CSV table of C-alpha atoms in Angstrom, one decimal:
chain,number,residue,atom,x,y,z
Q,1,MET,CA,0.8,20.6,46.3
Q,2,SER,CA,1.2,18.4,42.8
Q,3,ASN,CA,3.1,15.2,43.0
Q,4,HIS,CA,6.0,14.2,40.4
Q,5,ASP,CA,5.8,11.8,38.1
Q,6,PRO,CA,8.9,9.8,38.8
Q,7,GLN,CA,9.2,8.1,35.4
Q,8,ARG,CA,8.7,11.5,33.6
Q,9,VAL,CA,11.2,13.1,36.1
Q,10,SER,CA,13.7,10.7,35.0
Q,11,ASP,CA,12.7,10.5,31.3
Q,12,LEU,CA,13.4,13.9,31.2
Q,13,ARG,CA,17.0,13.8,33.3
Q,14,ALA,CA,17.8,10.8,30.2
Q,15,LEU,CA,17.0,13.4,27.9
Q,16,ILE,CA,19.3,16.1,29.5
Q,17,ALA,CA,22.0,13.7,30.2
Q,18,ASP,CA,22.3,12.6,26.2
Q,19,PHE,CA,22.2,16.0,24.9
Q,20,LEU,CA,25.3,16.6,26.8
Q,21,LYS,CA,26.9,13.6,26.2
Q,22,ALA,CA,26.6,14.2,22.9
Q,23,ARG,CA,28.0,17.6,23.0
Q,24,LEU,CA,30.6,16.7,25.2
Q,25,ASP,CA,31.7,13.6,22.5
Q,26,ASP,CA,31.8,15.7,19.7
Q,27,LYS,CA,34.1,17.9,21.8
Q,28,LEU,CA,36.5,14.7,22.9
Q,29,ASP,CA,36.9,13.5,19.3
Q,30,LYS,CA,38.3,16.9,18.3
Q,31,ILE,CA,41.3,16.2,20.7
Q,32,LYS,CA,43.2,14.0,18.9
Q,33,ASP,CA,46.7,13.8,21.4
Q,34,THR,CA,47.4,12.2,24.1
Q,35,ASP,CA,50.4,14.3,26.0
Q,36,GLU,CA,49.6,16.2,28.9
Q,37,LYS,CA,47.9,18.9,27.9
Q,38,ALA,CA,45.7,17.2,25.7
Q,39,VAL,CA,45.2,15.4,29.2
Q,40,ALA,CA,43.9,18.4,30.7
Q,41,ALA,CA,41.8,19.5,27.9
Q,42,ARG,CA,39.7,16.6,28.1
Q,43,GLU,CA,39.1,16.8,31.9
Q,44,LYS,CA,38.2,20.6,31.0
Q,45,GLU,CA,35.1,19.4,28.8
Q,46,PHE,CA,34.2,16.7,31.1
Q,47,ASP,CA,33.9,19.7,33.7
Q,48,ARG,CA,32.3,22.0,31.1
Q,49,PHE,CA,29.5,19.3,30.4
Q,50,ASP,CA,28.9,18.1,34.1
Q,51,GLN,CA,25.0,18.9,34.0
Q,52,LYS,CA,25.3,21.3,36.8
Q,53,THR,CA,27.9,22.9,35.7
Q,54,TRP,CA,26.5,23.2,32.2
Q,55,LEU,CA,23.4,24.6,33.3
Q,56,GLU,CA,24.3,27.3,35.6
Q,57,ASN,CA,26.3,28.3,32.5
Q,58,ALA,CA,23.9,27.9,30.2
Q,59,THR,CA,21.0,30.4,32.5
Q,60,LYS,CA,24.0,32.9,32.2
Q,61,ARG,CA,24.8,32.6,28.3
Q,62,ILE,CA,20.8,32.6,27.5
Q,63,LYS,CA,20.7,36.6,28.3
Q,64,GLY,CA,23.2,36.9,24.9
Q,65,ILE,CA,20.2,35.5,22.9
Q,66,GLN,CA,16.6,36.1,22.6
Q,67,LEU,CA,13.5,34.1,21.1
Q,68,VAL,CA,12.2,36.2,18.6
Q,69,THR,CA,10.0,36.1,15.3
Q,70,HIS,CA,10.8,39.3,14.1
Q,71,VAL,CA,14.1,40.1,14.0
Q,72,LEU,CA,15.9,43.5,13.8
Q,73,LYS,CA,19.5,42.3,12.8
Q,74,ALA,CA,18.6,41.3,9.4
Q,75,THR,CA,18.3,44.9,8.5
Q,76,HIS,CA,21.6,45.3,10.2
Q,77,PRO,CA,23.6,43.0,11.8
Q,78,SER,CA,25.7,45.0,14.1
Q,79,PRO,CA,23.1,45.7,17.0
Q,80,LYS,CA,23.6,44.1,20.2
Q,81,ILE,CA,20.4,42.5,21.1
Q,82,TYR,CA,20.4,44.9,24.2
Q,83,GLU,CA,20.7,47.9,22.1
Q,84,ALA,CA,18.0,47.2,20.0
Q,85,THR,CA,14.5,45.3,20.1
Q,86,SER,CA,13.4,42.1,18.3
Q,87,LEU,CA,10.3,40.6,19.3
Q,88,TYR,CA,8.3,37.5,19.5
Q,89,VAL,CA,4.7,37.7,18.6
Q,90,SER,CA,2.7,34.6,18.6
Q,91,PRO,CA,1.0,34.9,15.1
Q,92,GLU,CA,-1.9,34.2,16.0
Q,93,GLY,CA,-2.6,36.7,18.3
Q,94,LEU,CA,-2.2,39.0,15.5
Q,95,PHE,CA,-4.4,41.7,13.8
Q,96,ALA,CA,-5.9,39.5,10.3
Q,97,HIS,CA,-5.2,41.8,7.6
Q,98,ASP,CA,-6.2,40.8,4.4
Q,99,VAL,CA,-3.0,40.8,3.1
Q,100,VAL,CA,-0.2,38.1,4.0
Q,101,GLY,CA,1.3,38.4,6.9
Q,102,SER,CA,2.7,36.7,10.0
Q,103,HIS,CA,-0.8,36.6,11.1
Q,104,VAL,CA,-1.8,33.5,8.3
Q,105,LEU,CA,1.1,31.0,9.7
Q,106,GLY,CA,-1.8,30.8,12.6
Q,107,VAL,CA,-0.2,28.2,15.5
Q,108,ASP,CA,2.1,26.6,13.2
Q,109,TYR,CA,4.9,28.7,12.9
Q,110,PHE,CA,9.2,28.5,13.4
Q,111,ASP,CA,10.7,29.8,16.3
Q,112,ASP,CA,13.9,32.0,15.8
Q,113,VAL,CA,16.6,32.9,17.8
Q,114,THR,CA,19.0,35.9,17.9
Q,115,GLY,CA,22.0,37.4,19.4
Q,116,ASP,CA,25.0,35.6,20.3
Q,117,ALA,CA,25.8,32.6,18.6
Q,118,ALA,CA,28.2,31.5,20.8
Q,119,ALA,CA,24.7,30.7,23.0
Q,120,LEU,CA,22.6,29.1,20.6
Q,121,ASP,CA,23.8,25.2,21.7
Q,122,VAL,CA,21.2,26.9,24.8
Q,123,TYR,CA,18.8,27.0,22.1
Q,124,LYS,CA,19.4,24.2,20.8
Q,125,PHE,CA,19.3,22.4,24.4
Q,126,LEU,CA,15.4,23.8,25.0
Q,127,LYS,CA,14.4,22.9,21.8
Q,128,LEU,CA,14.8,19.1,22.8
Q,129,ALA,CA,11.5,17.3,23.0
Q,130,HIS,CA,10.2,15.0,25.1
Q,131,LYS,CA,6.4,13.8,23.7
Q,132,ASP,CA,6.0,16.3,21.4
Q,133,HIS,CA,6.7,19.0,24.0
Q,134,SER,CA,9.7,21.1,24.0
Q,135,LEU,CA,11.7,22.0,27.2
Q,136,LEU,CA,10.9,25.5,26.3
Q,137,ALA,CA,7.4,25.0,26.4
Q,138,LEU,CA,7.6,22.7,29.6
Q,139,VAL,CA,9.8,25.6,31.2
Q,140,LEU,CA,6.8,28.2,30.0
Q,141,ALA,CA,4.5,26.0,31.6
Q,142,ARG,CA,6.8,26.0,34.8
Q,143,ASP,CA,6.4,22.4,34.1
Q,144,ILE,CA,7.3,20.5,37.9
Q,145,ASP,CA,8.5,17.6,36.2
Q,146,LEU,CA,11.3,19.3,34.0
Q,147,ALA,CA,12.0,21.5,37.3
Q,148,ALA,CA,13.0,18.1,39.2
Q,149,ALA,CA,14.7,16.8,36.5
Q,150,LEU,CA,16.9,20.0,36.3
Q,151,SER,CA,18.2,20.3,40.1
Q,152,ASN,CA,17.1,17.8,43.2
Q,153,ASP,CA,17.2,21.8,44.9
Q,154,PRO,CA,13.8,23.5,44.3
Q,155,LEU,CA,14.8,26.7,44.8
Q,156,GLN,CA,18.3,26.4,41.9
Q,157,ALA,CA,15.5,24.3,39.8
Q,158,GLU,CA,13.2,27.3,40.1
Q,159,ALA,CA,15.8,30.1,39.4
Q,160,TRP,CA,17.0,28.4,36.3
Q,161,MET,CA,13.4,28.0,34.9
Q,162,SER,CA,13.4,31.7,35.0
Q,163,ALA,CA,16.2,32.1,33.5
Q,164,PHE,CA,15.2,29.5,30.7
Q,165,ALA,CA,12.1,31.4,30.1
Q,166,GLY,CA,13.7,34.6,29.8
Q,167,ILE,CA,14.4,33.8,26.1
Q,168,THR,CA,11.4,35.0,25.1
Q,169,ALA,CA,11.3,38.3,26.8
Q,170,PRO,CA,12.8,41.9,25.2
Q,171,ARG,CA,16.6,42.6,26.6
Q,172,GLY,CA,16.6,46.1,28.0
Q,173,ARG,CA,14.1,48.7,27.1
Q,174,VAL,CA,12.2,49.0,24.0
Q,175,ALA,CA,14.4,50.8,21.1
Q,176,SER,CA,15.7,50.9,17.5
Q,177,HIS,CA,19.0,51.8,16.5
Q,178,ALA,CA,21.0,54.1,14.5
Q,179,LEU,CA,21.8,51.1,12.2
Q,180,ALA,CA,18.2,50.2,11.8
Q,181,LYS,CA,16.2,50.7,9.3
Q,182,GLN,CA,13.6,53.2,10.3
Q,183,LEU,CA,10.7,55.2,8.3
Q,184,TYR,CA,8.8,58.2,9.0
Q,185,TRP,CA,5.3,57.8,8.5
Q,186,LEU,CA,2.8,60.4,8.0
Q,187,THR,CA,-0.3,59.9,10.3
Q,188,GLY,CA,-2.9,61.8,12.1
Q,189,ASP,CA,-6.4,62.9,10.6
Q,190,ASN,CA,-5.4,66.3,9.1
Q,191,PRO,CA,-1.6,65.3,8.8
Q,192,ASP,CA,1.0,68.6,8.0
Q,193,PRO,CA,4.5,67.3,6.2
Q,194,HIS,CA,5.8,70.2,7.4
Q,195,ASP,CA,4.9,69.5,11.2
Q,196,ASP,CA,6.9,66.9,13.1
Q,197,THR,CA,4.8,66.2,15.1
Q,198,SER,CA,2.5,64.4,12.4
Q,199,PHE,CA,5.0,61.8,11.7
Q,200,HIS,CA,5.1,58.5,14.0
Q,201,LEU,CA,8.6,56.9,13.5
Q,202,LEU,CA,8.3,53.3,12.4
Q,203,ALA,CA,11.2,51.0,12.9
Q,204,PRO,CA,10.3,47.9,10.7
Q,205,LEU,CA,11.5,44.3,11.7
Q,206,TYR,CA,12.3,41.3,9.2
Q,207,ALA,CA,9.4,38.8,9.6
Q,208,SER,CA,11.9,36.2,10.3
Q,209,SER,CA,9.3,33.2,10.9
Q,210,LEU,CA,7.3,33.8,8.4
Q,211,ALA,CA,10.4,34.5,6.1
Q,212,HIS,CA,11.4,30.7,6.5
Q,213,ARG,CA,8.0,29.3,6.0
Q,214,VAL,CA,8.2,30.5,2.5
Q,215,TYR,CA,11.6,29.4,2.4
Q,216,LEU,CA,10.5,26.0,2.3
Q,217,MET,CA,7.4,26.2,0.9
Q,218,ILE,CA,9.4,27.7,-2.2
Q,219,GLN,CA,12.2,25.1,-1.7
Q,220,ASP,CA,9.4,22.2,-1.8
Q,221,ASP,CA,7.8,23.9,-4.5
Q,222,ARG,CA,11.3,24.0,-6.8
Q,223,PHE,CA,12.9,21.1,-5.7
Q,224,SER,CA,11.1,18.1,-3.8
Q,225,GLU,CA,10.5,15.2,-5.6
Q,226,GLU,CA,6.9,15.5,-5.4
Q,227,ALA,CA,7.2,18.7,-7.3
Q,228,LYS,CA,9.4,16.9,-10.1
Q,229,ALA,CA,6.9,14.3,-10.1
Q,230,ALA,CA,4.2,16.8,-10.8
Q,231,ARG,CA,6.3,19.1,-13.8
Q,232,GLN,CA,6.7,15.5,-15.7
Q,233,ALA,CA,3.2,15.2,-15.3
Q,234,LYS,CA,2.4,18.8,-16.6
Q,235,LYS,CA,5.3,17.9,-19.3
Q,236,GLU,CA,3.4,14.9,-20.5
Q,237,SER,CA,0.1,16.1,-20.2
Q,238,ALA,CA,-1.0,13.6,-17.8
Q,239,PHE,CA,-3.0,14.1,-14.3
Q,240,SER,CA,-1.1,15.3,-10.9
Q,241,GLU,CA,-2.9,16.0,-7.7
Q,242,ARG,CA,0.1,18.5,-6.9
Q,243,PRO,CA,-0.1,21.6,-8.3
Q,244,VAL,CA,3.0,23.3,-10.3
Q,245,ARG,CA,4.3,26.3,-8.6
Q,246,GLU,CA,6.6,28.5,-10.4
Q,247,TYR,CA,8.4,31.5,-9.0
Q,248,SER,CA,8.9,34.3,-12.2
Q,249,GLN,CA,12.0,36.6,-11.4
Q,250,LEU,CA,12.7,35.0,-8.0
Q,251,ALA,CA,16.0,36.8,-6.3
Q,252,ILE,CA,17.6,35.6,-3.6
Q,253,GLN,CA,18.9,38.0,-0.4
Q,254,ASN,CA,21.8,36.7,1.4
Q,255,LEU,CA,21.6,37.8,4.8
Q,256,GLY,CA,25.1,37.4,7.2
Q,257,GLY,CA,27.3,36.9,4.6
Q,258,THR,CA,29.7,34.0,5.6
Q,259,LYS,CA,28.5,34.0,9.4
Q,260,PRO,CA,24.6,33.6,8.8
Q,261,GLN,CA,24.5,32.5,12.2
Q,262,ASN,CA,25.1,35.6,13.2
Q,263,ILE,CA,21.8,37.2,11.9
Q,264,SER,CA,19.7,34.2,13.8
Q,265,GLN,CA,19.0,30.4,13.8
Q,266,LEU,CA,17.0,30.1,11.0
Q,267,ASN,CA,18.9,32.5,9.1
Q,268,SER,CA,21.7,29.8,9.6
Q,269,GLU,CA,19.5,26.8,8.5
Q,270,ARG,CA,18.6,28.6,5.5
Q,271,ARG,CA,22.8,29.3,5.0
Q,272,GLY,CA,21.9,33.0,4.3
Q,273,ASP,CA,19.1,32.5,1.7
Q,274,ASN,CA,15.7,34.6,1.9
Q,275,PHE,CA,13.8,34.6,-1.3
Q,276,LEU,CA,12.1,37.9,-2.5
Q,277,LEU,CA,9.2,37.3,-4.5
Q,278,ALA,CA,8.9,40.0,-7.5
Q,279,SER,CA,6.7,42.7,-6.5
Q,280,LEU,CA,5.1,43.5,-10.5
Q,281,PRO,CA,2.8,42.4,-12.2
Q,282,PRO,CA,3.4,39.6,-14.9
Q,283,VAL,CA,4.1,40.2,-18.5
Q,284,TRP,CA,2.3,37.7,-20.8
Q,285,ARG,CA,4.5,36.5,-23.6
Q,286,SER,CA,3.6,34.1,-26.2
Q,287,VAL,CA,5.8,31.3,-26.9
Q,288,ASP,CA,6.8,31.6,-30.5
Q,289,LEU,CA,8.8,28.0,-31.1
Q,290,LYS,CA,11.1,28.1,-33.9
Q,291,PRO,CA,13.7,25.5,-34.8
Q,292,LEU,CA,17.4,26.4,-34.1
Q,293,LEU,CA,18.7,27.8,-37.0
Q,294,GLY,CA,21.6,30.0,-37.3
Q,295,THR,CA,23.6,28.5,-34.7
Q,296,ASP,CA,25.8,26.1,-33.9
Q,297,SER,CA,24.9,25.1,-30.5
Q,298,MET,CA,21.9,24.4,-29.0
Q,299,PHE,CA,23.2,25.6,-25.4
Q,300,TYR,CA,22.8,29.2,-26.5
Q,301,SER,CA,19.4,29.4,-26.6
Q,302,TYR,CA,18.9,26.5,-23.4
Q,303,GLY,CA,21.3,29.0,-21.4
Q,304,ARG,CA,18.8,32.1,-22.2
Q,305,ARG,CA,15.9,30.1,-20.6
Q,306,PRO,CA,14.9,32.1,-17.6
Q,307,GLU,CA,14.9,29.3,-15.2
Q,308,VAL,CA,18.3,28.4,-17.2
Q,309,LYS,CA,20.4,31.2,-15.8
Q,310,GLU,CA,18.6,31.6,-12.2
Q,311,ILE,CA,19.3,28.0,-11.6
Q,312,VAL,CA,22.7,28.6,-12.9
Q,313,LYS,CA,23.1,32.0,-10.6
Q,314,VAL,CA,22.2,30.2,-7.8
Q,315,LEU,CA,24.6,27.9,-8.1
Q,316,LEU,CA,27.4,29.9,-8.9
Q,317,ALA,CA,27.0,31.7,-5.7
Q,318,PHE,CA,26.8,28.5,-3.9
Q,319,PHE,CA,30.0,27.5,-5.2
Q,320,LYS,CA,31.7,31.3,-4.4
Q,321,SER,CA,30.4,30.5,-0.6
Q,322,ASN,CA,33.1,27.7,-0.8
Q,323,PRO,CA,30.4,25.6,1.2
Q,324,THR,CA,32.2,22.6,3.2
Q,325,GLY,CA,33.0,19.2,1.4
Q,326,ASN,CA,30.3,16.9,2.9
Q,327,ARG,CA,27.1,15.1,1.9
Q,328,GLU,CA,24.8,18.1,2.7
Q,329,THR,CA,26.8,20.2,0.2
Q,330,ARG,CA,26.7,17.4,-2.7
Q,331,ASP,CA,23.0,16.7,-2.2
Q,332,ARG,CA,22.6,20.3,-2.7
Q,333,ARG,CA,24.4,20.8,-6.0
Q,334,LYS,CA,22.8,17.5,-7.0
Q,335,GLU,CA,19.8,19.2,-6.8
Q,336,TRP,CA,20.3,22.4,-8.9
Q,337,VAL,CA,22.3,20.4,-11.3
Q,338,ASN,CA,19.5,18.1,-11.7
Q,339,ALA,CA,16.8,21.1,-12.1
Q,340,LEU,CA,18.9,22.0,-15.0
Q,341,ASN,CA,18.5,18.3,-16.5
Q,342,ASP,CA,14.7,19.0,-15.9
Q,343,GLU,CA,14.5,22.0,-17.8
Q,344,PHE,CA,16.9,20.7,-20.5
Q,345,LEU,CA,14.7,17.5,-20.9
Q,346,GLN,CA,12.1,20.0,-21.6
Q,347,PHE,CA,13.8,22.5,-23.8
Q,348,THR,CA,14.4,19.4,-25.6
Q,349,ALA,CA,11.0,18.0,-25.5
Q,350,GLU,CA,9.5,21.5,-26.8
Q,351,LEU,CA,12.0,20.7,-30.2
Q,352,ARG,CA,10.9,18.0,-30.7
Q,353,SER,CA,7.4,18.8,-31.1
Q,354,LEU,CA,8.2,20.7,-34.3
Q,355,PRO,CA,7.5,19.1,-37.3
Q,356,PRO,CA,10.4,16.5,-38.3
Q,357,GLY,CA,13.3,17.5,-40.6
Q,358,TRP,CA,13.7,21.1,-39.8
Q,359,SER,CA,17.3,19.8,-39.0
Q,360,GLN,CA,18.0,18.8,-42.6
Q,361,THR,CA,17.6,22.7,-43.9
Q,362,PRO,CA,20.7,24.3,-44.9
Q,363,GLU,CA,20.1,26.7,-42.2
Q,364,CYS,CA,20.7,24.6,-39.6
Q,365,HIS,CA,24.1,24.4,-38.6
Q,366,LEU,CA,23.8,22.3,-35.5
Q,367,GLY,CA,26.4,19.1,-35.0
Q,368,SER,CA,25.3,15.6,-35.7
Q,369,ALA,CA,24.7,14.7,-32.5
Q,370,GLU,CA,22.4,18.1,-31.4
Q,371,LYS,CA,20.2,17.6,-34.8
Q,372,HIS,CA,19.8,13.6,-33.9
Q,373,TRP,CA,18.6,14.9,-30.1
Q,374,LEU,CA,16.1,17.5,-31.3
Q,375,ASP,CA,15.2,16.2,-34.6
Q,376,PRO,CA,15.0,12.5,-34.3
Q,377,GLU,CA,12.8,11.7,-36.9
Q,378,GLY,CA,14.1,14.0,-39.2
Q,379,VAL,CA,17.4,12.7,-38.8
Q,380,GLU,CA,16.0,9.3,-39.0
Q,381,ASP,CA,14.3,9.9,-42.5
Q,382,ALA,CA,17.1,11.5,-43.9
Q,383,CYS,CA,19.8,8.5,-43.0
Q,384,ALA,CA,17.0,5.6,-44.6
Q,385,GLN,CA,17.0,7.8,-47.6
Q,386,SER,CA,20.5,8.3,-47.8
Q,387,GLY,CA,21.5,4.6,-46.6
Q,388,LEU,CA,24.3,6.1,-44.1
Q,389,PRO,CA,24.2,4.4,-40.7
Q,390,LEU,CA,21.9,6.1,-37.6
Q,391,PRO,CA,24.1,7.2,-35.0
Q,392,THR,CA,23.7,5.2,-31.4
Q,393,ASP,CA,25.6,7.3,-28.9
Q,394,THR,CA,24.1,10.4,-29.1
Q,395,ASP,CA,22.6,10.5,-25.3
Q,396,GLU,CA,26.3,10.2,-24.4
Q,397,ARG,CA,27.4,12.7,-27.0
Q,398,VAL,CA,24.8,15.3,-25.9
Q,399,SER,CA,25.5,14.4,-22.3
Q,400,ALA,CA,29.3,15.6,-22.6
Q,401,LEU,CA,28.4,18.9,-24.4
Q,402,PHE,CA,26.0,19.6,-21.5
Q,403,ALA,CA,28.7,18.9,-19.3
Q,404,ASN,CA,31.0,21.1,-21.2
Q,405,TRP,CA,28.8,23.9,-21.0
Q,406,LEU,CA,28.0,24.0,-17.6
Q,407,ASN,CA,31.8,24.1,-17.1
Q,408,ALA,CA,32.0,26.9,-18.9
Q,409,GLN,CA,29.1,28.4,-17.1
Q,410,LEU,CA,30.8,27.8,-13.5
Q,411,ARG,CA,34.4,28.2,-14.9
Q,412,ASP,CA,34.9,32.1,-14.2
Q,413,PRO,CA,35.9,32.2,-11.3
Q,414,LEU,CA,35.7,29.0,-10.2
Q,415,PRO,CA,38.2,26.0,-10.9
Q,416,MET,CA,35.8,23.5,-13.5
Q,417,GLY,CA,38.1,20.1,-14.8
Q,418,ASP,CA,37.2,16.8,-15.5
Q,419,PRO,CA,35.8,15.8,-12.2
Q,420,GLU,CA,33.1,18.1,-12.3
Q,421,PHE,CA,32.5,17.5,-16.2
Q,422,LEU,CA,32.3,13.5,-15.4
Q,423,GLU,CA,29.9,14.2,-12.8
Q,424,TRP,CA,27.7,16.6,-14.8
Q,425,ARG,CA,27.6,13.8,-17.7
Q,426,THR,CA,27.4,10.9,-15.4
Q,427,GLN,CA,24.0,12.8,-13.7
Q,428,LEU,CA,22.3,14.0,-16.9
Q,429,HIS,CA,22.7,10.6,-18.9
Q,430,GLU,CA,21.2,8.5,-15.8
Q,431,GLN,CA,18.6,10.9,-16.1
Q,432,ILE,CA,18.2,10.5,-20.0
Q,433,LYS,CA,18.3,6.6,-19.8
Q,434,ALA,CA,15.9,6.9,-16.3
Q,435,GLU,CA,13.1,9.1,-18.8
Q,436,GLU,CA,13.7,6.4,-21.5
Q,437,ARG,CA,13.1,3.5,-19.2
Q,438,GLU,CA,9.8,5.3,-18.1
Q,439,GLY,CA,8.7,5.4,-21.6
Q,440,ARG,CA,9.1,2.0,-22.3
Q,441,HIS,CA,7.5,1.2,-19.8
Q,442,ASP,CA,4.5,3.3,-19.9
Q,443,ASP,CA,4.5,1.8,-24.0
């Protein structure tokens, strides 16, 4: 009979205790009053998070969730997990098709969980890691030290381990659902479309683990510091070990609306966002760079850039979702505005590559700040010839114009005012100054 490792058992018990204490503290922090009702509520929470009580309750609630890689609720949120089948399939065990699929994930993939959102804390418990092994992995391996950490009663520990291991099993019989997507697929050596027996009824499931990997890769390619540095290197015709990846006509499908957790845990982590790649061949378009003539604002042209329209659309949808006003929300908003700033500086660099002087023609109706910003050499030459002073506040004025433009894009139907104006203006102005410092350093 195998012997327990006392230190390992102790470490696992501490891990479990810390998890329960953190959740208890979170509940207690929300009880602010000191009257009898509040005291009773606090005592109730202490009872709930007693280890034996919580574990016993968790083994019951876990029946309401299922560990999956392919989830049905993404096609329709209504079916319960015991009414329709979602699957947990290890990607390395799938057939290696030539086309991209979940099999390409190999052993490095994200588990997902679907079902009762109120039971997701049980999944978080099972994801606790001890020396690179999750409690779930230890449960599935029937780890004797974890069993000892759960309970001193071997029979009780074994019952709980079995209950937790059941998270990977389908609930009920294998079945689709009337609200789920279903597809009649013609099959056989000599299929007859008039014969029902020539069809198989397929029930497509959403490849959640694959979708999450795609989401993380695209987010990294769009917003990571390394990706920004690679785009900057490309703009400056400099070398970068990291390639620049662009996703033309990228669409975002939101699953779950205001309650993405009702679809699955990974969907909740993505706030319901799921990327859809354009399934059409690219159309080659030669860019014929022309000066901005016959227009009184550079932002008409800037705002028509595909990347700009895409980012504004995402930012607008984000604001409309009424996100919680916390640090994570501010960071996401700042990332998207920085992406707009990057596009604006790229737009600027392109127009500055034109022969100087185009802004001084009668056909150019831009304001003085925009002329100096986009055609600095042309304006400097004109000022030198006329004896007029050269503008010294162009970057501040352009930053203000950008802030006004962005507020206008987001104002309908969202209230945008002076605080947002100041934030957008400051963010672009700081980025302009940072680029100027880098330019002086390179020189």
